[in-house]
Structures are given as C-alpha cells and as structure tokens.
Amino acid sequence: MEVKYLPREKVLRDPVHNYIHVRHQVIMDLINTPEFQRLRRIKQLGVASYVFQGAEHTRFTHCLGVYEITRQMCDNFEINYPSVKAGDGLWDDNERLVALCAALLHDLGHGPYSHTFEHIFGTDHEAITREIITNPSTNVYRVLAQVDSDFPAKVASVIDHTYPNPQVVQMISSQIDADRMDYLLRDAYNTGTKYGLFDLTRILRVMRPYAGGIAFEANGMHAVEDYIVSRFQMYQQVYFHPVSRGMEVVLTHLLTRAKELYEDNQLLDPYRPELLIPFFEQEFNLQDYLKLDDGVLNTYFLYWQDYPDPLLQDFANRFLNRKPLKSITFMPATRRLLPRMRQLVADAGFDPAYYTAENDSFDLPYDQYDPSSANPKTQIEIMQPDGTLEELSTLSALVAAITGKSTGDTRFYFPKAMLGTPTDDLFAPIYAEFQAHILNGSLIPQNLEELDQ
C-alpha cells in the first residue's frame, strides 16, 4: 500500500473543530473529487432550517468533521496505545489511512433531502455510498485505487461493518463514534441549541482500543454520560421537532403528487423534471443519482408553483415559502378518532389524502447489546483499572434510567386553517367539531362514548 503525504500539512478552518488537519495526499484528492464536492449542495439537516434558521450547514462540512475526529482518535491511539506485537489488541497505525478515508466518505451517498427522498423513491444512501467507492467509473474509486488495488473495497467494508478490525469499524459506526459526535456538536452549533454540547476533548482522551473494539476508561465515564444526555436532548428538541416533521410531510406529498402526475402523462414541458424521471420510473443509475442535490429539487419546485394542478402548485408553494401542516399528538387509545378527523378535513374542502398524515418519530437514546436483535448495537464498554469491561448502563444510574426506553411521539398532521375561524358560516360546525377534539396539542374524545366506540 502506497501512502503519500502532502509537502506541507494543509488546514481547513472549521467552526466546531477550529482546524481540520490534512496530511495525506489521498484525503486532499478525495475532497477535490466531484462526488465529494456535491455534498456542499446537500444540507445536513434537510428541512430543519425552516425551524432553526442557522441550520444551513452541509453534508460536506459534516464529513470533514467526522474525518477530523477520527484523525484525533488515531493520534491518541498511536501515541498512547501503540501495538507492540500482533494480536495484542492495541492500535496498529497501518489502519489509519483506511479509517480516515472511511470517515471522510461515510455519507457520500446521501441524496437531496435524503431521508424523505429515500422513503419515496426507495433509495439506500449507505448502499449508494459503497457503490460510489467501489465503482470504477467514479473519481473517488480512481483516487482510492491509487493507494492499492483493493483499497476501495477495504474502505467500503468499513462502512459496511464487515472490515475485520472492529476498532476501525467502531470509530465510524457505534453508539459513540466520530459520526455521531460530529453531527451532535455541529448541529447544536448551527441550531443554537446549547444542550447538544458535550466534552469531546475529554471523551477522546479516555477512549482506548482493545481486542474487541473501543472502550472508555472508568475515570471518563461522566463525559460519556454527558454525551448520551446531549444526544437524547438533540433528538427531542431538534431532530424530532414537530414543525420540521410537518415540512417533511409537505415535501413527501409534493414529490408524491409530482410522481402521480408524471405517471398520468400530465407533467409536460416546461414542468417536466428530467433529472427526476429515472426515479419516477425506478430505473436510475449511479450517474442519475449523482446529478441530484437540494438545488435541483428546489428549481423544479419553483417551476411547479405555476403548474395548473392545484395540489402540486399548493404544495410547491408551501414547501418553498414555509407553510407547514400543523399537528397534534395522539395515543393508541385515540387513534380510532383519526378517521373522523380526516372526514372533517375533507368536509372543509381539503383532500385528506394530501392534507392529512400520520407521522411517528421514536429513538432509543441508549440500548444494551442484544445479539438476538435484527441489528445488534455495539454497547459502550467502560474499562476498569484491572482491565475488565463493564457495560455503561450497569455503572451509570443516569444511563440506566433511559436504557431500552423509546422516546418520541406520534402525530396527526392537518391544514393550519382547521384551527382558525371559517369565513363561511357553512363550515363553522366543521371547524368547531375539529377543534373540540384538541386539548393542549393532543387529540381527545369529545365524550366517553366516543372513546369506547
């Protein structure tokens, strides 16, 4: 394997990490590929900027941040835990380059408004990431292959969790990894949510390799606790924000309506979205995918504001000009009221297939390792002074309190007009009945008989 260094270390200014340090030629070459530069045009938090106006940061800046945290991990391991002999469970610095490249490229396959786009068109950003890395037609592949012919496959295997060294895999993907630590700090910084902050310097200091992966020294347990709580707060306050989810519903219905019109042969010039057609037809290739970014979709949305179909026109306007659907929470016991709520929306003149939606968001802030689960998580191990390992929640009452407990809510979305006063007396009873089912932002029955039905 050929490792080339830059004549002089290059540094990139960063608001989270201050400097991002680049010494390897391959890292600089990867950053300059068109596939990586495309990430400048894809927001990290999708529609969250409609709620947190500072959240304009991109996948590009996040990937650089994950690279930088991984570089710091490698430096710590090389200085404090260098391998002395094969199989001793310590750090072999020959793994550095594959770890750094995997960190930099881990989100390469994200598309525009990625999670909503994936849901509608059935794409898989992780599979596409691996394809970009291993497809000989890409610039990324050609750069990696200059290191070694099998190097692209090695980098892809780290992202696929099949790389043989668990230390490298857990740097990029575990319950406390470079990816999560960067996006929590970066998202907190850009959204202005201070409770998302934690002591990265301390966590990196107490992190250490062992034969089974990565553990944390016992005297650093409280810094790890702080990280878990920060993650919990960010999911509740930012990632699951009801208005962000309302904008995701608008985007989903906008793209769904465009797809329906195309399938009915109604989406013609000048409104025909040439770059989306392969996805409407479910016959896209990698080059089709790499042509897409947030700006491409937004350009089509601008055109669709003038399209004669009232649904497409309205949802394009709603998305571009921040007019989200409103929402209320509901419980399993009140779910049976949703058909009536949808009917009232229809009676008020809105198509319930488009102007209502159910949306749920749930997250496990921390979960113990369960080998029987479909996707077993890597648990956080605390290394005691004698070298034995203890799982975090067995030592921390704080973490134990949230271990295995799902947090989130289920919401019913509907037009904001349903909360107002109708201009026509004909609709007054409809609006009154709809509003009578809402108390403190939650769906309620009007009487006990309605709940028992």
Coordinates of C-alpha atoms in Angstrom, one line a residue:
M1 CA 0.0 0.0 0.0
E2 CA 1.4 3.3 -1.1
V3 CA 1.0 6.2 1.4
K4 CA 1.8 9.7 0.0
Y5 CA 2.0 12.8 2.2
L6 CA 1.4 16.5 1.2
P7 CA 4.6 18.6 1.1
R8 CA 3.1 20.6 3.9
E9 CA 0.2 19.9 6.2
K10 CA -3.0 21.7 5.0
V11 CA -5.5 23.0 7.5
L12 CA -9.2 23.9 6.9
R13 CA -10.9 26.3 9.2
D14 CA -13.9 24.8 10.9
P15 CA -16.3 26.4 13.5
V16 CA -16.6 23.2 15.5
H17 CA -13.1 21.8 15.5
N18 CA -11.2 25.0 14.8
Y19 CA -8.7 23.4 12.3
I20 CA -9.2 20.2 10.2
H21 CA -5.7 18.8 9.6
V22 CA -4.9 17.1 6.3
R23 CA -1.5 15.4 5.8
H24 CA -2.3 12.6 3.3
Q25 CA -2.4 13.3 -0.4
V26 CA -5.3 10.8 -0.8
I27 CA -7.5 12.8 1.6
M28 CA -6.9 16.0 -0.3
D29 CA -7.6 14.3 -3.6
L30 CA -10.8 12.8 -2.3
I31 CA -12.0 16.1 -1.0
N32 CA -11.5 17.6 -4.5
T33 CA -13.5 14.9 -6.4
P34 CA -16.8 16.0 -7.9
E35 CA -18.6 13.3 -5.9
F36 CA -17.4 14.8 -2.6
Q37 CA -17.9 18.4 -3.7
R38 CA -21.5 17.5 -4.4
L39 CA -22.0 17.3 -0.7
R40 CA -21.6 21.1 -0.5
R41 CA -25.1 21.2 -2.1
I42 CA -26.9 18.9 0.3
K43 CA -27.9 20.2 3.7
Q44 CA -27.0 18.1 6.7
L45 CA -30.4 18.6 8.4
G46 CA -32.7 18.7 5.4
V47 CA -35.7 20.8 6.2
A48 CA -34.7 21.7 9.8
S49 CA -33.6 25.2 8.6
Y50 CA -37.3 26.0 8.4
V51 CA -37.3 25.8 12.2
F52 CA -33.7 26.6 13.2
Q53 CA -32.6 29.3 10.7
G54 CA -28.9 28.7 11.3
A55 CA -29.1 25.1 10.2
E56 CA -27.7 25.7 6.7
H57 CA -24.6 23.5 7.1
T58 CA -24.0 20.7 4.7
R59 CA -23.0 17.1 4.4
F60 CA -19.7 18.4 3.2
T61 CA -18.8 20.1 6.4
H62 CA -20.0 17.2 8.5
C63 CA -17.9 14.6 6.6
L64 CA -14.8 16.8 7.1
G65 CA -15.7 16.9 10.8
V66 CA -16.0 13.1 11.1
Y67 CA -12.7 12.8 9.4
E68 CA -11.1 15.2 11.9
I69 CA -12.4 13.4 14.9
T70 CA -11.2 10.1 13.5
R71 CA -7.8 11.6 12.9
Q72 CA -7.7 12.7 16.5
M73 CA -8.6 9.2 17.6
C74 CA -5.8 7.7 15.5
D75 CA -3.3 10.2 17.0
N76 CA -4.4 9.3 20.6
F77 CA -4.2 5.6 19.9
E78 CA -0.8 5.9 18.1
I79 CA 0.8 7.9 21.0
N80 CA -0.8 6.1 24.0
Y81 CA -1.7 2.6 22.8
P82 CA 0.6 1.5 20.0
S83 CA 0.6 -2.2 19.1
V84 CA 3.8 -4.0 20.3
K85 CA 3.1 -7.4 18.8
A86 CA 0.4 -8.8 16.6
G87 CA -2.8 -9.7 18.4
D88 CA -2.2 -7.6 21.5
G89 CA -5.4 -5.6 21.0
L90 CA -3.6 -2.3 20.7
W91 CA -3.5 0.1 17.8
D92 CA -1.8 -0.7 14.6
D93 CA -1.2 2.6 12.9
N94 CA -1.2 0.9 9.5
E95 CA -5.0 1.1 9.9
R96 CA -5.0 4.9 10.0
L97 CA -5.5 5.5 6.3
V98 CA -8.5 3.2 5.8
A99 CA -10.1 4.7 8.9
L100 CA -9.6 8.3 7.7
C101 CA -10.9 7.5 4.2
A102 CA -14.0 5.7 5.5
A103 CA -14.7 8.6 7.9
L104 CA -14.4 11.2 5.2
L105 CA -16.6 9.2 2.7
H106 CA -19.2 7.7 5.1
D107 CA -22.1 9.9 3.9
L108 CA -21.1 10.2 0.3
G109 CA -24.3 8.6 -0.9
H110 CA -26.8 10.9 0.7
G111 CA -29.3 12.5 -1.7
P112 CA -31.3 15.7 -1.6
Y113 CA -33.5 16.0 1.5
S114 CA -32.1 12.5 2.0
H115 CA -34.4 10.7 4.4
T116 CA -37.6 12.0 2.7
F117 CA -36.2 11.2 -0.8
E118 CA -35.2 7.7 0.3
H119 CA -38.7 7.0 1.7
I120 CA -40.4 8.0 -1.6
F121 CA -38.0 6.5 -4.1
G122 CA -36.7 3.5 -2.2
T123 CA -33.0 4.5 -2.4
D124 CA -30.4 3.5 0.2
H125 CA -27.7 6.0 0.9
E126 CA -25.4 3.5 2.5
A127 CA -25.6 1.2 -0.4
I128 CA -25.0 4.1 -2.8
T129 CA -22.1 5.2 -0.7
R130 CA -20.5 1.8 -1.2
E131 CA -21.2 1.9 -4.9
I132 CA -19.6 5.3 -5.3
I133 CA -16.5 4.0 -3.5
T134 CA -16.2 0.7 -5.5
N135 CA -17.5 1.7 -8.9
P136 CA -14.5 2.1 -11.3
S137 CA -16.3 4.9 -13.2
T138 CA -16.1 7.3 -10.2
N139 CA -13.4 9.7 -9.4
V140 CA -13.5 8.5 -5.8
Y141 CA -12.7 5.0 -6.8
R142 CA -9.8 6.1 -9.0
V143 CA -8.3 8.1 -6.2
L144 CA -8.6 5.2 -3.7
A145 CA -7.2 2.7 -6.2
Q146 CA -4.0 4.7 -6.4
V147 CA -3.3 3.7 -2.9
D148 CA -3.8 0.0 -3.6
S149 CA -5.9 -2.0 -6.0
D150 CA -8.0 -3.5 -3.2
F151 CA -8.2 -0.2 -1.1
P152 CA -11.6 0.9 -2.4
A153 CA -13.1 -2.4 -1.3
K154 CA -11.4 -2.1 2.2
V155 CA -12.9 1.4 2.7
A156 CA -16.3 0.2 1.6
S157 CA -16.1 -2.7 4.0
V158 CA -15.6 -0.3 6.9
I159 CA -18.8 1.4 6.0
D160 CA -20.5 -2.0 5.5
H161 CA -19.3 -3.1 9.0
T162 CA -17.5 -6.1 7.6
Y163 CA -14.0 -4.9 7.9
P164 CA -12.1 -7.4 10.1
N165 CA -10.7 -4.8 12.6
P166 CA -13.6 -3.8 15.0
Q167 CA -11.6 -0.8 16.2
V168 CA -11.8 0.8 12.8
V169 CA -15.5 0.0 12.3
Q170 CA -16.4 1.3 15.8
M171 CA -14.6 4.6 15.1
I172 CA -17.1 5.3 12.3
S173 CA -20.2 3.3 13.5
S174 CA -21.0 2.5 17.1
Q175 CA -23.1 4.1 19.9
I176 CA -20.4 6.7 20.4
D177 CA -18.5 7.2 17.2
A178 CA -16.9 10.0 15.2
D179 CA -20.1 10.4 13.0
R180 CA -22.5 10.9 16.0
M181 CA -20.1 13.1 17.9
D182 CA -19.6 15.4 15.0
Y183 CA -23.2 15.7 14.0
L184 CA -24.3 16.4 17.5
L185 CA -21.8 19.2 18.1
R186 CA -22.2 20.6 14.5
D187 CA -26.0 20.5 14.7
A188 CA -26.0 22.1 18.2
Y189 CA -23.7 24.8 17.0
N190 CA -25.7 25.6 13.9
T191 CA -29.1 25.4 15.5
G192 CA -28.1 27.3 18.6
T193 CA -29.2 24.5 20.9
K194 CA -26.6 24.6 23.7
Y195 CA -27.8 21.4 25.4
G196 CA -26.4 19.4 22.5
L197 CA -22.9 20.2 23.5
F198 CA -20.6 17.8 25.4
D199 CA -16.9 17.4 26.2
L200 CA -15.4 16.0 23.0
T201 CA -11.8 16.6 24.2
R202 CA -12.4 14.5 27.4
I203 CA -14.1 11.7 25.5
L204 CA -11.3 11.4 23.1
R205 CA -8.8 11.4 25.9
V206 CA -10.4 8.5 27.8
M207 CA -11.1 6.4 24.6
R208 CA -8.8 3.4 24.1
P209 CA -8.5 0.4 21.8
Y210 CA -8.8 -3.2 22.9
A211 CA -9.1 -6.5 21.1
G212 CA -12.9 -6.3 20.7
G213 CA -13.0 -2.7 19.6
I214 CA -13.0 0.6 21.6
A215 CA -13.6 1.1 25.3
F216 CA -13.5 4.1 27.7
E217 CA -11.5 4.5 30.8
A218 CA -13.6 4.5 34.0
N219 CA -12.5 8.0 35.1
G220 CA -14.1 9.3 31.9
M221 CA -17.5 7.8 32.4
H222 CA -19.2 11.1 33.3
A223 CA -18.1 12.6 30.0
V224 CA -19.7 9.6 28.2
E225 CA -22.9 10.1 30.3
D226 CA -23.0 13.8 29.2
Y227 CA -22.8 12.7 25.6
I228 CA -25.7 10.3 26.0
V229 CA -27.8 13.0 27.6
S230 CA -26.9 15.5 24.8
R231 CA -27.9 13.0 22.2
F232 CA -31.2 12.5 23.9
Q233 CA -31.9 16.2 24.1
M234 CA -31.0 16.8 20.4
Y235 CA -33.4 14.1 19.2
Q236 CA -36.2 15.5 21.3
Q237 CA -35.6 19.2 20.6
V238 CA -34.2 19.3 17.1
Y239 CA -34.4 16.1 15.1
F240 CA -38.0 15.3 16.2
H241 CA -39.2 18.9 16.1
P242 CA -42.9 18.8 15.0
V243 CA -42.6 21.7 12.5
S244 CA -39.6 20.0 10.8
R245 CA -41.7 16.9 10.5
G246 CA -44.6 19.0 9.2
M247 CA -42.3 20.3 6.4
E248 CA -41.2 16.7 5.7
V249 CA -44.9 15.8 5.2
V250 CA -45.3 18.7 2.8
L251 CA -42.2 17.6 0.8
T252 CA -43.4 14.0 0.8
H253 CA -46.8 15.0 -0.6
L254 CA -45.2 17.4 -3.1
L255 CA -42.9 14.7 -4.6
T256 CA -45.7 12.1 -4.4
R257 CA -48.1 14.4 -6.4
A258 CA -45.4 15.1 -9.0
K259 CA -44.8 11.3 -9.4
E260 CA -48.6 10.7 -9.9
L261 CA -48.9 13.5 -12.5
Y262 CA -45.9 12.1 -14.4
E263 CA -47.4 8.6 -14.3
D264 CA -50.6 10.1 -15.8
N265 CA -48.5 11.8 -18.5
Q266 CA -49.6 15.2 -17.3
L267 CA -46.2 16.6 -16.2
L268 CA -45.1 18.0 -19.5
D269 CA -42.7 20.8 -20.6
P270 CA -41.8 23.2 -19.2
Y271 CA -42.7 21.4 -15.9
R272 CA -41.1 18.1 -16.8
P273 CA -38.4 17.2 -14.2
E274 CA -35.9 15.5 -16.5
L275 CA -33.4 14.7 -13.7
L276 CA -36.2 13.1 -11.5
I277 CA -37.7 10.9 -14.3
P278 CA -35.3 8.0 -13.7
F279 CA -36.5 7.9 -10.1
F280 CA -40.2 8.2 -11.0
E281 CA -39.6 5.2 -13.3
Q282 CA -37.4 3.3 -10.8
E283 CA -34.8 2.9 -13.4
F284 CA -31.9 5.1 -12.3
N285 CA -28.2 4.5 -12.3
L286 CA -25.3 6.0 -10.3
Q287 CA -24.8 8.9 -12.7
D288 CA -28.5 9.8 -12.5
Y289 CA -28.2 9.8 -8.7
L290 CA -25.1 12.0 -8.6
K291 CA -26.8 14.7 -10.6
L292 CA -29.2 15.4 -7.8
D293 CA -28.9 17.9 -5.0
D294 CA -31.1 20.2 -2.9
G295 CA -30.8 22.9 -5.6
V296 CA -32.1 20.6 -8.4
L297 CA -35.2 19.8 -6.4
N298 CA -35.8 23.4 -5.4
T299 CA -35.6 24.5 -9.0
Y300 CA -38.3 22.1 -10.0
F301 CA -40.4 23.3 -7.1
L302 CA -40.1 26.8 -8.3
Y303 CA -41.5 25.8 -11.7
W304 CA -44.2 23.8 -10.1
Q305 CA -45.6 26.8 -8.3
D306 CA -47.0 27.8 -11.6
Y307 CA -48.3 24.4 -12.7
P308 CA -52.1 24.3 -13.3
D309 CA -52.6 21.3 -10.9
P310 CA -53.8 22.9 -7.7
L311 CA -52.3 20.3 -5.4
L312 CA -48.8 20.4 -7.0
Q313 CA -49.0 24.2 -7.1
D314 CA -50.0 24.5 -3.4
F315 CA -47.5 22.0 -2.0
A316 CA -44.7 23.6 -4.0
N317 CA -45.7 27.0 -2.6
R318 CA -46.0 25.5 0.9
F319 CA -42.5 24.0 0.8
L320 CA -40.7 26.9 -0.7
N321 CA -42.4 29.5 1.5
R322 CA -42.6 27.7 4.8
K323 CA -46.2 26.8 5.2
P324 CA -46.1 23.6 7.1
L325 CA -49.1 21.4 8.1
K326 CA -50.0 21.7 11.8
S327 CA -50.1 18.7 14.1
I328 CA -51.4 17.2 17.3
T329 CA -50.2 14.2 19.2
F330 CA -52.3 11.1 19.6
M331 CA -52.2 7.9 21.6
P332 CA -53.2 4.3 20.7
A333 CA -56.5 4.9 22.6
T334 CA -57.4 8.0 20.5
R335 CA -56.2 6.6 17.1
R336 CA -59.8 5.5 16.4
L337 CA -60.7 9.2 16.2
L338 CA -58.5 9.8 13.2
P339 CA -61.0 8.7 10.5
R340 CA -63.4 11.3 11.8
M341 CA -60.7 14.0 11.9
R342 CA -59.8 13.2 8.3
Q343 CA -63.5 13.4 7.3
L344 CA -63.8 16.8 8.9
V345 CA -60.8 18.0 6.9
A346 CA -62.5 16.7 3.8
D347 CA -65.7 18.4 4.7
A348 CA -63.8 21.6 5.0
G349 CA -62.7 21.3 1.4
F350 CA -59.2 19.7 1.7
D351 CA -58.2 16.4 0.1
P352 CA -57.4 14.2 3.2
A353 CA -55.0 12.1 1.1
Y354 CA -52.8 15.1 0.8
Y355 CA -53.7 17.4 3.6
T356 CA -53.5 14.9 6.5
A357 CA -50.8 12.5 7.5
E358 CA -49.7 10.4 10.4
N359 CA -46.0 10.7 11.5
D360 CA -44.1 9.0 14.2
S361 CA -40.6 9.5 15.5
F362 CA -39.0 7.3 18.1
D363 CA -35.4 6.8 19.2
L364 CA -33.5 4.7 21.7
P365 CA -31.1 7.1 23.4
Y366 CA -29.1 4.1 24.6
D367 CA -29.6 0.4 24.4
Q368 CA -27.7 -2.5 25.7
Y369 CA -26.2 -5.0 23.2
D370 CA -28.7 -7.6 22.2
P371 CA -27.2 -10.3 19.9
S372 CA -30.7 -11.6 19.1
S373 CA -31.9 -8.3 17.6
A374 CA -32.0 -7.7 13.8
N375 CA -29.3 -5.1 14.0
P376 CA -27.4 -5.5 17.3
K377 CA -25.8 -2.4 18.5
T378 CA -22.3 -2.1 19.8
Q379 CA -22.5 -1.3 23.5
I380 CA -20.4 1.2 25.3
E381 CA -17.8 -0.5 27.4
I382 CA -16.1 1.0 30.4
M383 CA -12.7 -0.4 31.2
Q384 CA -11.9 -0.8 34.8
P385 CA -8.3 -0.3 36.2
D386 CA -7.8 -4.1 36.2
G387 CA -8.6 -4.3 32.5
T388 CA -12.1 -5.8 32.9
L389 CA -15.0 -4.3 30.9
E390 CA -18.4 -3.2 32.3
E391 CA -21.3 -2.1 30.1
L392 CA -22.1 1.6 30.7
S393 CA -25.7 1.2 32.0
T394 CA -24.6 -1.2 34.8
L395 CA -22.4 1.6 36.2
S396 CA -24.4 4.7 35.5
A397 CA -27.8 5.2 37.1
L398 CA -28.4 8.1 34.7
V399 CA -27.9 6.0 31.6
A400 CA -29.7 3.0 33.2
A401 CA -32.8 5.3 33.6
I402 CA -33.1 5.7 29.8
T403 CA -31.6 2.4 28.6
G404 CA -34.1 0.5 26.4
K405 CA -36.7 3.2 26.7
S406 CA -38.0 4.6 23.4
T407 CA -38.7 8.3 23.3
G408 CA -40.8 10.3 20.8
D409 CA -44.4 10.7 19.8
T410 CA -47.0 10.0 17.1
R411 CA -48.6 13.0 15.4
F412 CA -51.6 13.7 13.1
Y413 CA -50.9 16.5 10.6
F414 CA -53.6 18.7 9.0
P415 CA -54.1 22.2 7.5
K416 CA -53.5 25.1 9.8
A417 CA -56.8 26.5 8.6
M418 CA -58.6 23.9 10.6
L419 CA -57.5 25.8 13.8
G420 CA -58.9 29.1 12.6
T421 CA -62.3 30.7 12.2
P422 CA -64.1 29.9 8.9
T423 CA -65.1 32.8 6.7
D424 CA -68.2 31.0 5.7
D425 CA -70.8 30.1 8.3
L426 CA -71.4 26.8 6.4
F427 CA -68.1 25.5 7.7
A428 CA -68.4 26.8 11.3
P429 CA -69.8 23.5 12.7
I430 CA -67.0 21.5 11.0
Y431 CA -64.2 23.7 12.4
A432 CA -65.9 23.7 15.8
E433 CA -66.1 19.9 16.0
F434 CA -62.5 19.5 14.8
Q435 CA -61.2 22.0 17.4
A436 CA -63.3 20.3 20.1
H437 CA -61.1 17.2 19.7
I438 CA -57.9 19.1 20.6
L439 CA -56.7 19.9 24.1
N440 CA -53.2 21.1 24.8
G441 CA -51.9 19.9 21.5
S442 CA -53.3 16.4 21.8
L443 CA -56.2 14.5 20.3
I444 CA -59.0 13.9 22.7
P445 CA -62.5 12.4 22.6
Q446 CA -65.5 14.7 23.0
N447 CA -67.1 12.3 25.4
L448 CA -66.6 8.9 26.9
E449 CA -68.9 7.2 24.5
E450 CA -66.7 8.3 21.6
L451 CA -63.6 6.8 23.3
D452 CA -65.4 3.5 23.9
Q453 CA -66.7 3.0 20.4

